Amino acid sequence: MTGVCVGFPGLINHKDGNVIKSSQLVWEDVPLLRILEEQLAFSVLIDNELNLRAYAEGFLPKIKHHSMAVIGFGSGVGSALMIGDQIHKGYLNSAGEIGHTIVDTNGILCTCGNFGCLQTYIAESFLVQEASKKSNAQSLHKIISATEKGYKWAENILSRAITYASITVNSCVCMYNPERVILTGEMIEQFLHVRDRILQESRNKIWSPLSDSTSIEVSQLGEKGVVLGASMYSQREYINHLSTEKGWFNRITPISGFQKSRNRIVGGMMF
């Protein structure tokens, strides 16, 4: 094995592999790439998990598109934009942080320090925080169970989350005009009736000039999406730098017994 690719929830500086900020893990300015390479003795690639998922979605067989956006709803809210075969990463690999767009200046305090970020109305931890005012529900699953039992407070929280999720989709469509929008994350993959409500409300809210030309879909990759994307991305980097002396895979000497001459690519993974 010659390298490791890590999908990470947060802002990753693609120039040095530092974690700029991760709200989910409460990390800031962590030299993750250096730490991993020192511990593993392998070359390491790090990217945002949604960017890697977008690679997997974008290179699915028989699916051709000009542009595609992936939106994740779970512990946070984020997005990734793929144009052709390239991920739009922004100046510091920080593009796509749609969850930190401010929708209410008098809203809830976000982990980033701002008030009223979009994700504070959708992400699980904030929904649980809101639910704690009415019950001891400690997870999205318990909030949804409460809606099924007829609790009004739970339905209010869930309905608001679904509305803001659909606003997220519309904002993404209006900003980027992608051909396809792929929805993913725990809220989409684990709660099918919530997924269906988000899909329906999103389609109803899409700006009318773009509604007929925009396909809103659910990811078919599930939990495998990030792993597949990491495999594809690292494989692509390996091929791009195969003939150079300063490529990604030459930063670290492979562990004894795994020489470059013995590398082989099997099923999208590198050995």
Tab-separated table of C-alpha atoms in Angstrom, residues 8-129:
chain	number	residue	atom	x	y	z
A	8	PHE	CA	-12.989	14.633	6.993
A	9	PRO	CA	-15.925	16.777	8.167
A	10	GLY	CA	-14.646	20.325	8.089
A	11	LEU	CA	-12.450	22.842	6.300
A	12	ILE	CA	-9.197	21.368	5.016
A	13	ASN	CA	-6.416	23.559	3.623
A	14	HIS	CA	-5.470	21.600	0.506
A	15	LYS	CA	-2.047	23.283	0.397
A	16	ASP	CA	-0.762	21.919	3.705
A	17	GLY	CA	-3.399	19.428	4.886
A	18	ASN	CA	-4.239	21.407	8.016
A	19	VAL	CA	-7.738	21.312	9.470
A	20	ILE	CA	-8.783	24.960	9.399
A	21	LYS	CA	-11.932	24.249	11.396
A	22	SER	CA	-14.267	21.369	12.138
A	23	SER	CA	-17.432	22.309	13.991
A	24	GLN	CA	-18.397	18.665	14.453
A	25	LEU	CA	-15.138	17.732	16.198
A	26	VAL	CA	-14.449	21.188	17.658
A	27	TRP	CA	-11.025	21.265	15.979
A	28	GLU	CA	-9.206	24.363	14.787
A	29	ASP	CA	-5.773	24.744	13.154
A	30	VAL	CA	-4.845	21.066	13.523
A	31	PRO	CA	-1.939	19.827	11.305
A	32	LEU	CA	-3.766	16.587	10.538
A	33	LEU	CA	-1.817	15.612	7.417
A	34	ARG	CA	1.535	15.930	9.196
A	35	ILE	CA	0.264	13.981	12.210
A	36	LEU	CA	-1.104	11.141	10.080
A	37	GLU	CA	1.973	10.861	7.887
A	38	GLU	CA	4.228	10.719	10.944
A	39	GLN	CA	2.087	8.034	12.573
A	40	LEU	CA	1.342	5.939	9.489
A	41	ALA	CA	4.577	6.322	7.488
A	42	PHE	CA	2.429	6.605	4.361
A	43	SER	CA	1.662	9.462	2.022
A	44	VAL	CA	-1.717	10.914	3.023
A	45	LEU	CA	-4.433	12.811	1.172
A	46	ILE	CA	-7.111	14.657	3.153
A	47	ASP	CA	-10.243	16.284	1.783
A	48	ASN	CA	-13.700	17.249	2.910
A	49	GLU	CA	-15.936	14.189	3.070
A	50	LEU	CA	-18.582	15.710	0.773
A	51	ASN	CA	-15.951	16.514	-1.859
A	52	LEU	CA	-14.953	12.853	-1.840
A	53	ARG	CA	-18.569	11.731	-1.996
A	54	ALA	CA	-19.059	14.021	-4.991
A	55	TYR	CA	-16.167	12.256	-6.750
A	56	ALA	CA	-17.927	8.939	-6.254
A	57	GLU	CA	-21.291	10.278	-7.433
A	58	GLY	CA	-19.712	12.051	-10.396
A	59	PHE	CA	-17.929	9.031	-11.777
A	60	LEU	CA	-20.756	6.534	-11.503
A	61	PRO	CA	-21.009	4.442	-14.681
A	62	LYS	CA	-23.607	5.470	-17.281
A	63	ILE	CA	-24.259	8.826	-15.597
A	64	LYS	CA	-23.152	11.811	-17.637
A	65	HIS	CA	-23.678	15.369	-16.516
A	66	HIS	CA	-22.277	18.848	-16.984
A	67	SER	CA	-22.497	19.802	-13.322
A	68	MET	CA	-23.656	18.253	-10.084
A	69	ALA	CA	-24.102	19.391	-6.486
A	70	VAL	CA	-24.079	17.088	-3.470
A	71	ILE	CA	-25.792	18.310	-0.288
A	72	GLY	CA	-25.356	16.527	3.032
A	73	PHE	CA	-27.822	16.730	5.937
A	74	GLY	CA	-26.630	15.127	9.165
A	75	SER	CA	-24.343	16.227	11.991
A	76	GLY	CA	-23.853	19.377	9.924
A	77	VAL	CA	-24.988	20.794	6.588
A	78	GLY	CA	-22.592	21.066	3.680
A	79	SER	CA	-22.335	20.821	-0.082
A	80	ALA	CA	-19.899	20.028	-2.876
A	81	LEU	CA	-20.023	21.173	-6.496
A	82	MET	CA	-18.609	19.139	-9.361
A	83	ILE	CA	-18.217	20.722	-12.805
A	84	GLY	CA	-17.188	18.240	-15.468
A	85	ASP	CA	-14.695	16.016	-13.670
A	86	GLN	CA	-13.428	18.673	-11.253
A	87	ILE	CA	-14.547	19.603	-7.738
A	88	HIS	CA	-14.936	23.350	-7.212
A	89	LYS	CA	-12.854	23.842	-4.063
A	90	GLY	CA	-12.483	27.591	-3.684
A	91	TYR	CA	-9.323	29.424	-2.624
A	92	LEU	CA	-8.592	27.375	0.510
A	93	ASN	CA	-10.648	24.286	-0.318
A	94	SER	CA	-13.490	25.867	1.673
A	95	ALA	CA	-16.206	26.095	-0.978
A	96	GLY	CA	-19.553	24.479	-0.209
A	97	GLU	CA	-20.021	25.461	3.441
A	98	ILE	CA	-23.636	26.350	2.803
A	99	GLY	CA	-24.565	25.374	6.360
A	100	HIS	CA	-22.844	28.508	7.641
A	101	THR	CA	-24.781	30.957	5.514
A	102	ILE	CA	-26.755	33.153	7.913
A	103	VAL	CA	-30.535	32.992	7.604
A	104	ASP	CA	-31.503	34.739	10.861
A	105	THR	CA	-29.280	37.335	12.551
A	106	ASN	CA	-31.276	36.856	15.759
A	107	GLY	CA	-31.143	33.087	15.550
A	108	ILE	CA	-29.457	30.260	17.440
A	109	LEU	CA	-25.762	30.431	18.344
A	110	CYS	CA	-23.824	28.163	15.999
A	111	THR	CA	-20.645	26.270	16.882
A	112	CYS	CA	-18.801	28.584	14.478
A	113	GLY	CA	-19.584	31.589	16.699
A	114	ASN	CA	-22.193	33.224	14.472
A	115	PHE	CA	-25.912	33.392	15.143
A	116	GLY	CA	-28.572	31.989	12.844
A	117	CYS	CA	-26.486	29.766	10.564
A	118	LEU	CA	-28.572	27.581	8.271
A	119	GLN	CA	-27.347	24.370	9.892
A	120	THR	CA	-28.707	25.425	13.299
A	121	TYR	CA	-32.197	24.698	11.913
A	122	ILE	CA	-31.316	21.324	10.357
A	123	ALA	CA	-28.335	19.563	11.982
A	124	GLU	CA	-29.163	16.882	14.547
A	125	SER	CA	-27.403	18.414	17.571
A	126	PHE	CA	-29.359	21.649	17.178
A	127	LEU	CA	-32.662	19.812	16.753
A	128	VAL	CA	-31.925	17.886	19.961
A	129	GLN	CA	-31.048	21.167	21.676
